[in-house]
Amino acid sequence: MSDGPLVELRGVHAGYDGIDVLHGVDLVVGAGEVMAILGPNGAGKSTTLKVLAGLLPASAGDIIIAGRRVNGARADDLARRGLCLIPEGRGIFPNLTVRENLWMMTHRGQDRAQIEERSLARFPQLAQRIDQTSGTLSGGQQQMLAMARGLATDPALLVLDELSMGLAPIIVDELYDTVAQVAAEGTSVLLVEQFARIVIDVADVAVVLVQGHVVDAGRPHDIEDRLSQAYLGG
Amino acid sequence: MTDSPAPDSPVTDSPVPDGPAIENPYSPEPPGTADGPDRVERFSAEIADMALPGGAGSRDRALLWVGVALMASAIVVVIVAYVISHSTTNPLQQRDAIVAALIGLTLAVVGAALFVRYSMAQFLRFWMARLSFDSHTATDRLVDAMRKRD
């Protein structure tokens, strides 16, 4: 086991069609830590997560996971080893039932029964809709399903992209309670939120990303006052 | 549930049926999960063992281009053999040209086999993405129709 941080990005550049979106991003996430990446629209938050998850290649810089440089690693290889990305838009299969969606998560070796048991223990609401087509669930239930799928694999690193997107505040609170619980169990969490104040109480550390640069970092409560300045480009 | 539906997904928030509370048959604690240090240790070990590209992916691409190169060279060899056989009346030289043409044919078959084998993965990936998109669209249409009927 490496004693250093679980995830480290060093000077990462990445973008789309040859245009860089990230201009030298540096991040360090410790084992069992919850890090929030905050920033306005278009800051490169989701791009950072994609680079880390292996969905987008870094054009420069180092991606280091558990002490190993993993630039170019395939997303499915990382997922099999315990990096779980819950993307913006949830990434569930809308034409499959809740149960079938859960069954998709056997890639880490658990059988279907274990996956179901683990998921429904954490999200009992889903048990009542287990045979319902997931596209017909409410937004909150779909996000619960996405989280249930991810957490069923017992990931070491949970990466969440805009968990609160399109959801009512009460559901968002409920989901972030689960994130806090998962973190307390020892899973490292890297999350992206546009609405910063939602994650102030959940995150151990936060970085503010603006136009592909890390402009601020520290404890969430410490940087809370400086957020509006960063968002408004002051 | 009181949450608002996601804007990007078809949603009909069908209510939980009234009646006696449904007992959750599942244990409150997720079973079989490793605790924090164990999980990190296992993760670190698995990341350390992970094969990084430079291996299979780039080899596949290289073999695909070897296939293309073999097919192209086969065409050249066959044309040269044809020209040789037509430019002489010496049966020995014509037989050499026939052998060269057969070698060209072999190169073409081997090249085509390599090309088909190593381009198939890319083709299947595209095909699966297309299937997934079609299926998604069909579901959206179905849910829309159900909502309109309600």
Short mmCIF file of C-alpha atoms in Angstrom, two decimals:
data_model
loop_
_atom_site.label_atom_id
_atom_site.label_comp_id
_atom_site.label_asym_id
_atom_site.label_seq_id
_atom_site.Cartn_x
_atom_site.Cartn_y
_atom_site.Cartn_z
CA MET A 1 0.00 0.00 0.00
CA SER A 2 1.26 3.46 -0.79
CA ASP A 3 1.45 5.83 2.18
CA GLY A 4 1.05 8.92 -0.01
CA PRO A 5 -2.13 10.43 -1.36
CA LEU A 6 -4.64 8.22 -3.12
CA VAL A 7 -4.97 10.54 -6.10
CA GLU A 8 -2.65 13.20 -7.37
CA LEU A 9 -2.91 15.32 -10.50
CA ARG A 10 0.24 17.20 -11.40
CA GLY A 11 0.12 19.92 -14.01
CA VAL A 12 -2.61 18.21 -15.98
CA HIS A 13 -3.56 19.68 -19.32
CA ALA A 14 -6.50 18.28 -21.26
CA GLY A 15 -9.16 19.44 -23.65
CA TYR A 16 -11.27 18.72 -26.65
CA ASP A 17 -10.32 18.90 -30.34
CA GLY A 18 -6.88 20.28 -29.54
CA ILE A 19 -8.19 23.14 -27.41
CA ASP A 20 -7.06 22.89 -23.80
CA VAL A 21 -9.70 23.20 -21.11
CA LEU A 22 -7.42 22.34 -18.21
CA HIS A 23 -4.25 24.40 -17.99
CA GLY A 24 -2.05 22.66 -15.47
CA VAL A 25 -4.42 21.39 -12.79
CA ASP A 26 -2.85 20.18 -9.52
CA LEU A 27 -4.90 18.18 -7.02
CA VAL A 28 -4.14 15.89 -4.11
CA VAL A 29 -6.78 13.64 -2.55
CA GLY A 30 -5.80 11.66 0.53
CA ALA A 31 -7.12 8.22 1.42
CA GLY A 32 -10.54 8.52 3.03
CA GLU A 33 -10.74 12.22 2.21
CA VAL A 34 -13.65 14.07 0.60
CA MET A 35 -12.52 16.69 -1.88
CA ALA A 36 -14.90 19.07 -3.61
CA ILE A 37 -14.03 20.71 -6.89
CA LEU A 38 -15.98 23.92 -7.12
CA GLY A 39 -16.25 26.45 -9.86
CA PRO A 40 -18.56 28.14 -12.33
CA ASN A 41 -19.86 26.64 -15.55
CA GLY A 42 -17.13 25.82 -18.03
CA ALA A 43 -14.36 25.86 -15.45
CA GLY A 44 -13.19 22.35 -16.35
CA LYS A 45 -14.60 20.50 -13.34
CA SER A 46 -16.19 17.64 -15.26
CA THR A 47 -13.20 17.50 -17.59
CA THR A 48 -10.96 16.97 -14.57
CA LEU A 49 -13.09 14.03 -13.48
CA LYS A 50 -13.08 12.57 -16.99
CA VAL A 51 -9.31 12.76 -17.12
CA LEU A 52 -9.01 11.06 -13.75
CA ALA A 53 -11.48 8.33 -14.72
CA GLY A 54 -9.63 7.58 -17.96
CA LEU A 55 -12.40 8.86 -20.22
CA LEU A 56 -10.31 11.70 -21.62
CA PRO A 57 -6.55 11.60 -22.20
CA ALA A 58 -4.36 14.21 -20.58
CA SER A 59 -2.27 16.06 -23.14
CA ALA A 60 0.34 16.84 -20.49
CA GLY A 61 0.95 16.29 -16.80
CA ASP A 62 0.77 13.27 -14.54
CA ILE A 63 -2.21 11.35 -13.20
CA ILE A 64 -1.07 9.40 -10.19
CA ILE A 65 -3.35 6.94 -8.43
CA ALA A 66 -2.19 5.02 -5.38
CA GLY A 67 1.36 6.04 -6.11
CA ARG A 68 1.40 4.89 -9.72
CA ARG A 69 1.39 7.09 -12.81
CA VAL A 70 -1.63 5.88 -14.75
CA ASN A 71 -1.71 8.22 -17.77
CA GLY A 72 -3.43 6.41 -20.61
CA ALA A 73 -5.09 3.80 -18.39
CA ARG A 74 -8.40 2.63 -19.79
CA ALA A 75 -11.58 3.72 -18.02
CA ASP A 76 -12.84 0.15 -17.71
CA ASP A 77 -9.55 -1.00 -16.17
CA LEU A 78 -9.75 1.74 -13.56
CA ALA A 79 -13.41 0.94 -12.87
CA ARG A 80 -12.64 -2.74 -12.36
CA ARG A 81 -10.01 -1.81 -9.80
CA GLY A 82 -12.28 0.40 -7.73
CA LEU A 83 -12.55 3.85 -9.26
CA CYS A 84 -16.23 4.58 -9.61
CA LEU A 85 -17.44 7.59 -11.60
CA ILE A 86 -21.07 8.62 -11.33
CA PRO A 87 -21.39 10.99 -14.26
CA GLU A 88 -23.54 14.04 -14.69
CA GLY A 89 -26.82 12.71 -16.07
CA ARG A 90 -26.47 9.60 -13.88
CA GLY A 91 -25.46 7.08 -16.52
CA ILE A 92 -28.18 4.57 -15.77
CA PHE A 93 -29.86 2.46 -18.44
CA PRO A 94 -33.34 4.02 -18.70
CA ASN A 95 -34.89 1.11 -20.56
CA LEU A 96 -33.82 -1.46 -17.96
CA THR A 97 -35.47 -2.04 -14.61
CA VAL A 98 -33.86 -1.01 -11.34
CA ARG A 99 -32.88 -4.63 -10.71
CA GLU A 100 -31.34 -5.02 -14.17
CA ASN A 101 -29.42 -1.79 -13.72
CA LEU A 102 -27.98 -3.15 -10.48
CA TRP A 103 -27.07 -6.42 -12.16
CA MET A 104 -24.82 -4.47 -14.51
CA MET A 105 -22.40 -3.91 -11.66
CA THR A 106 -20.96 -7.39 -11.31
CA HIS A 107 -17.70 -6.38 -13.01
CA ARG A 108 -15.83 -6.34 -9.70
CA GLY A 109 -16.66 -9.96 -8.95
CA GLN A 110 -19.74 -9.69 -6.74
CA ASP A 111 -22.73 -11.79 -7.75
CA ARG A 112 -26.13 -10.33 -8.49
CA ALA A 113 -27.58 -11.18 -5.07
CA GLN A 114 -24.72 -9.44 -3.28
CA ILE A 115 -25.09 -6.39 -5.48
CA GLU A 116 -28.83 -6.21 -4.82
CA GLU A 117 -28.43 -6.74 -1.10
CA ARG A 118 -25.73 -4.12 -0.76
CA SER A 119 -27.59 -1.55 -2.87
CA LEU A 120 -30.96 -1.97 -1.26
CA ALA A 121 -29.50 -1.90 2.23
CA ARG A 122 -28.21 1.55 1.48
CA PHE A 123 -31.21 2.78 -0.50
CA PRO A 124 -34.30 0.91 0.78
CA GLN A 125 -36.54 3.19 -1.33
CA LEU A 126 -35.31 1.36 -4.40
CA ALA A 127 -36.58 -1.97 -3.04
CA GLN A 128 -40.14 -0.76 -3.60
CA ARG A 129 -39.38 -0.06 -7.26
CA ILE A 130 -37.04 -2.90 -7.98
CA ASP A 131 -38.94 -4.08 -11.08
CA GLN A 132 -39.81 -0.62 -12.37
CA THR A 133 -38.18 0.66 -15.55
CA SER A 134 -35.57 3.08 -14.34
CA GLY A 135 -36.39 5.71 -16.97
CA THR A 136 -39.73 6.17 -15.26
CA LEU A 137 -38.22 6.90 -11.82
CA SER A 138 -38.10 10.43 -10.48
CA GLY A 139 -34.86 12.36 -10.83
CA GLY A 140 -33.97 11.72 -7.19
CA GLN A 141 -34.64 8.03 -7.45
CA GLN A 142 -32.55 7.84 -10.61
CA GLN A 143 -29.67 9.51 -8.79
CA MET A 144 -30.14 7.06 -5.90
CA LEU A 145 -29.99 4.22 -8.38
CA ALA A 146 -26.83 5.65 -9.91
CA MET A 147 -25.25 5.90 -6.48
CA ALA A 148 -26.48 2.46 -5.47
CA ARG A 149 -24.90 1.00 -8.60
CA GLY A 150 -21.62 2.71 -7.90
CA LEU A 151 -21.48 1.90 -4.21
CA ALA A 152 -22.46 -1.73 -4.74
CA THR A 153 -19.00 -2.33 -6.15
CA ASP A 154 -17.41 -1.13 -2.89
CA PRO A 155 -15.18 1.41 -4.64
CA ALA A 156 -12.02 2.80 -3.07
CA LEU A 157 -12.48 6.08 -4.91
CA LEU A 158 -15.90 7.54 -5.63
CA VAL A 159 -16.05 10.31 -8.21
CA LEU A 160 -19.30 12.26 -8.35
CA ASP A 161 -20.19 14.75 -11.05
CA GLU A 162 -22.92 17.27 -10.17
CA LEU A 163 -24.88 15.03 -7.83
CA SER A 164 -27.42 17.78 -7.15
CA MET A 165 -28.23 18.49 -10.81
CA GLY A 166 -31.98 18.94 -11.26
CA LEU A 167 -32.93 17.66 -7.81
CA ALA A 168 -34.94 19.13 -4.96
CA PRO A 169 -32.89 20.33 -1.96
CA ILE A 170 -34.31 17.69 0.37
CA ILE A 171 -33.18 14.90 -1.96
CA VAL A 172 -29.78 16.53 -2.40
CA ASP A 173 -29.35 16.61 1.40
CA GLU A 174 -30.29 12.95 1.57
CA LEU A 175 -27.79 12.01 -1.14
CA TYR A 176 -25.00 13.99 0.49
CA ASP A 177 -25.76 12.28 3.81
CA THR A 178 -25.01 9.05 1.98
CA VAL A 179 -21.80 10.53 0.60
CA ALA A 180 -20.74 11.49 4.14
CA GLN A 181 -21.56 7.97 5.32
CA VAL A 182 -19.54 6.43 2.49
CA ALA A 183 -16.60 8.69 3.32
CA ALA A 184 -16.84 7.72 6.97
CA GLU A 185 -16.51 4.08 5.89
CA GLY A 186 -13.14 4.94 4.33
CA THR A 187 -13.94 5.56 0.70
CA SER A 188 -12.20 8.56 -0.80
CA VAL A 189 -14.59 10.90 -2.57
CA LEU A 190 -13.89 13.44 -5.25
CA LEU A 191 -16.94 15.46 -6.13
CA VAL A 192 -17.81 18.28 -8.43
CA GLU A 193 -20.49 20.81 -7.58
CA GLN A 194 -21.51 24.00 -9.24
CA PHE A 195 -23.54 25.02 -6.20
CA ALA A 196 -20.73 25.26 -3.70
CA ARG A 197 -22.65 25.76 -0.50
CA ILE A 198 -24.23 22.33 -0.82
CA VAL A 199 -20.92 20.59 -0.15
CA ILE A 200 -19.35 22.89 2.41
CA ASP A 201 -20.34 20.59 5.27
CA VAL A 202 -19.48 17.35 3.49
CA ALA A 203 -16.04 18.05 2.04
CA ASP A 204 -12.80 17.92 4.01
CA VAL A 205 -11.03 20.05 1.45
CA ALA A 206 -12.09 22.05 -1.59
CA VAL A 207 -10.44 23.52 -4.62
CA VAL A 208 -11.87 26.25 -6.81
CA LEU A 209 -11.35 25.80 -10.51
CA VAL A 210 -11.80 28.74 -12.87
CA GLN A 211 -11.07 28.53 -16.59
CA GLY A 212 -8.96 25.43 -16.15
CA HIS A 213 -6.79 26.80 -13.34
CA VAL A 214 -6.93 26.01 -9.64
CA VAL A 215 -7.39 29.49 -8.17
CA ASP A 216 -8.02 28.59 -4.56
CA ALA A 217 -7.75 25.61 -2.26
CA GLY A 218 -8.29 24.94 1.40
CA ARG A 219 -10.89 23.92 3.93
CA PRO A 220 -14.37 24.59 2.54
CA HIS A 221 -15.37 26.96 5.33
CA ASP A 222 -12.18 28.95 4.82
CA ILE A 223 -12.71 29.49 1.13
CA GLU A 224 -16.48 30.00 1.34
CA ASP A 225 -16.16 33.78 1.57
CA ARG A 226 -13.88 33.94 -1.44
CA LEU A 227 -16.13 31.83 -3.63
CA SER A 228 -18.28 34.59 -5.06
CA GLN A 229 -15.15 36.48 -6.05
CA ALA A 230 -13.84 33.41 -7.88
CA TYR A 231 -17.18 32.75 -9.55
CA LEU A 232 -17.59 36.32 -10.70
CA GLY A 233 -13.98 36.66 -11.80
CA GLY A 234 -13.31 39.52 -9.41
CA MET B 1 -40.65 11.33 -3.06
CA THR B 2 -40.95 15.04 -3.34
CA ASP B 3 -38.05 15.76 -5.59
CA SER B 4 -38.40 17.45 -8.90
CA PRO B 5 -37.80 15.40 -12.00
CA ALA B 6 -34.51 15.57 -13.77
CA PRO B 7 -34.72 17.85 -16.79
CA ASP B 8 -32.75 15.46 -18.98
CA SER B 9 -34.72 12.32 -18.41
CA PRO B 10 -38.23 11.18 -19.02
CA VAL B 11 -39.86 11.12 -15.64
CA THR B 12 -43.18 10.02 -14.33
CA ASP B 13 -42.98 10.04 -10.58
CA SER B 14 -45.45 7.28 -9.86
CA PRO B 15 -46.30 7.43 -6.17
CA VAL B 16 -45.48 4.72 -3.71
CA PRO B 17 -48.73 2.83 -3.16
CA ASP B 18 -50.54 3.64 0.07
CA GLY B 19 -50.97 0.94 2.65
CA PRO B 20 -48.85 -0.70 5.28
CA ALA B 21 -45.19 0.22 5.24
CA ILE B 22 -43.14 -2.18 3.20
CA GLU B 23 -40.58 -3.88 5.35
CA ASN B 24 -37.07 -3.66 4.00
CA PRO B 25 -35.90 -7.27 3.88
CA TYR B 26 -32.29 -6.23 3.59
CA SER B 27 -29.80 -5.73 6.37
CA PRO B 28 -29.08 -2.14 7.40
CA GLU B 29 -25.35 -2.53 6.88
CA PRO B 30 -23.95 -3.24 3.44
CA PRO B 31 -22.53 -6.75 3.56
CA GLY B 32 -19.13 -7.84 2.46
CA THR B 33 -17.57 -4.41 2.30
CA ALA B 34 -13.96 -3.96 3.23
CA ASP B 35 -13.12 -1.35 5.81
CA GLY B 36 -11.18 1.78 4.82
CA PRO B 37 -7.52 0.70 5.13
CA ASP B 38 -8.23 -2.71 3.59
CA ARG B 39 -10.04 -1.12 0.70
CA VAL B 40 -7.21 1.31 0.03
CA GLU B 41 -4.63 -1.46 0.32
CA ARG B 42 -6.52 -3.64 -2.15
CA PHE B 43 -7.02 -0.70 -4.50
CA SER B 44 -3.33 0.18 -4.38
CA ALA B 45 -2.36 -3.43 -5.10
CA GLU B 46 -4.77 -3.65 -8.03
CA ILE B 47 -3.60 -0.34 -9.49
CA ALA B 48 -0.01 -1.51 -9.16
CA ASP B 49 -0.85 -4.69 -11.14
CA MET B 50 -2.84 -2.88 -13.82
CA ALA B 51 -1.52 -3.15 -17.36
CA LEU B 52 -1.15 0.24 -19.00
CA PRO B 53 -1.52 0.87 -22.72
CA GLY B 54 1.39 0.78 -24.94
CA GLY B 55 0.49 -2.91 -24.95
CA ALA B 56 -2.59 -4.40 -26.54
CA GLY B 57 -4.17 -1.22 -27.95
CA SER B 58 -1.16 0.01 -29.86
CA ARG B 59 -0.28 -3.54 -30.99
CA ASP B 60 -3.79 -3.91 -32.45
CA ARG B 61 -3.41 -0.67 -34.35
CA ALA B 62 0.03 -1.69 -35.62
CA LEU B 63 -1.27 -5.05 -36.85
CA LEU B 64 -4.18 -3.34 -38.58
CA TRP B 65 -1.71 -1.18 -40.53
CA VAL B 66 0.47 -4.23 -41.26
CA GLY B 67 -2.64 -5.76 -42.85
CA VAL B 68 -3.18 -2.66 -44.99
CA ALA B 69 0.50 -2.64 -46.00
CA LEU B 70 0.40 -6.33 -46.96
CA MET B 71 -2.68 -5.80 -49.16
CA ALA B 72 -1.06 -2.82 -50.88
CA SER B 73 2.22 -4.67 -51.47
CA ALA B 74 0.27 -7.68 -52.78
CA ILE B 75 -1.25 -5.51 -55.51
CA VAL B 76 2.21 -4.28 -56.51
CA VAL B 77 3.65 -7.84 -56.58
CA VAL B 78 0.76 -9.14 -58.72
CA ILE B 79 1.08 -6.24 -61.22
CA VAL B 80 4.86 -6.78 -61.47
CA ALA B 81 4.28 -10.53 -62.02
CA TYR B 82 1.75 -9.75 -64.78
CA VAL B 83 4.18 -7.37 -66.50
CA ILE B 84 7.03 -9.93 -66.31
CA SER B 85 4.91 -12.74 -67.74
CA HIS B 86 3.78 -10.52 -70.64
CA SER B 87 7.21 -9.16 -71.45
CA THR B 88 8.83 -12.51 -72.15
CA THR B 89 8.28 -15.68 -74.16
CA ASN B 90 10.65 -17.64 -71.92
CA PRO B 91 8.55 -20.27 -70.07
CA LEU B 92 10.97 -20.31 -67.11
CA GLN B 93 10.49 -16.57 -66.54
CA GLN B 94 6.73 -16.91 -66.97
CA ARG B 95 6.69 -19.65 -64.33
CA ASP B 96 8.65 -17.37 -61.99
CA ALA B 97 6.03 -14.70 -62.63
CA ILE B 98 3.24 -17.17 -61.77
CA VAL B 99 5.01 -18.00 -58.48
CA ALA B 100 5.38 -14.26 -57.75
CA ALA B 101 1.67 -13.75 -58.47
CA LEU B 102 0.78 -16.59 -56.09
CA ILE B 103 2.97 -15.00 -53.39
CA GLY B 104 1.13 -11.72 -54.06
CA LEU B 105 -2.19 -13.51 -53.65
CA THR B 106 -1.03 -15.03 -50.35
CA LEU B 107 0.06 -11.61 -49.10
CA ALA B 108 -3.36 -10.20 -50.02
CA VAL B 109 -5.20 -12.96 -48.11
CA VAL B 110 -3.00 -12.60 -45.01
CA GLY B 111 -3.27 -8.80 -45.15
CA ALA B 112 -7.05 -8.93 -45.52
CA ALA B 113 -7.29 -11.35 -42.58
CA LEU B 114 -5.23 -9.05 -40.36
CA PHE B 115 -7.23 -6.00 -41.45
CA VAL B 116 -10.60 -7.65 -40.80
CA ARG B 117 -9.48 -9.08 -37.43
CA TYR B 118 -8.10 -5.84 -36.02
CA SER B 119 -10.66 -3.45 -37.46
CA MET B 120 -13.53 -5.59 -36.18
CA ALA B 121 -13.21 -4.32 -32.60
CA GLN B 122 -13.61 -0.72 -33.75
CA PHE B 123 -16.55 -1.63 -35.94
CA LEU B 124 -18.28 -3.57 -33.15
CA ARG B 125 -17.74 -0.70 -30.73
CA PHE B 126 -19.49 1.66 -33.15
CA TRP B 127 -22.24 -0.87 -33.74
CA MET B 128 -22.88 -1.27 -29.99
CA ALA B 129 -22.98 2.50 -29.52
CA ARG B 130 -25.52 2.69 -32.33
CA LEU B 131 -27.65 -0.06 -30.76
CA SER B 132 -27.51 1.66 -27.39
CA PHE B 133 -28.57 4.98 -28.95
CA ASP B 134 -31.47 3.34 -30.83
CA SER B 135 -32.63 1.61 -27.69
CA HIS B 136 -32.45 4.84 -25.71
CA THR B 137 -34.47 6.70 -28.35
CA ALA B 138 -37.11 3.97 -28.48
CA THR B 139 -37.51 4.11 -24.69
CA ASP B 140 -37.87 7.88 -24.75
CA ARG B 141 -40.56 7.58 -27.41
CA LEU B 142 -42.36 4.91 -25.38
CA VAL B 143 -42.28 6.95 -22.17
CA ASP B 144 -43.50 10.05 -24.05
CA ALA B 145 -46.38 8.04 -25.49
CA MET B 146 -47.28 6.70 -22.03
CA ARG B 147 -47.23 10.20 -20.57
CA LYS B 148 -49.45 11.54 -23.34
CA ARG B 149 -51.90 8.68 -22.81
CA ASP B 150 -52.08 9.48 -19.07
#
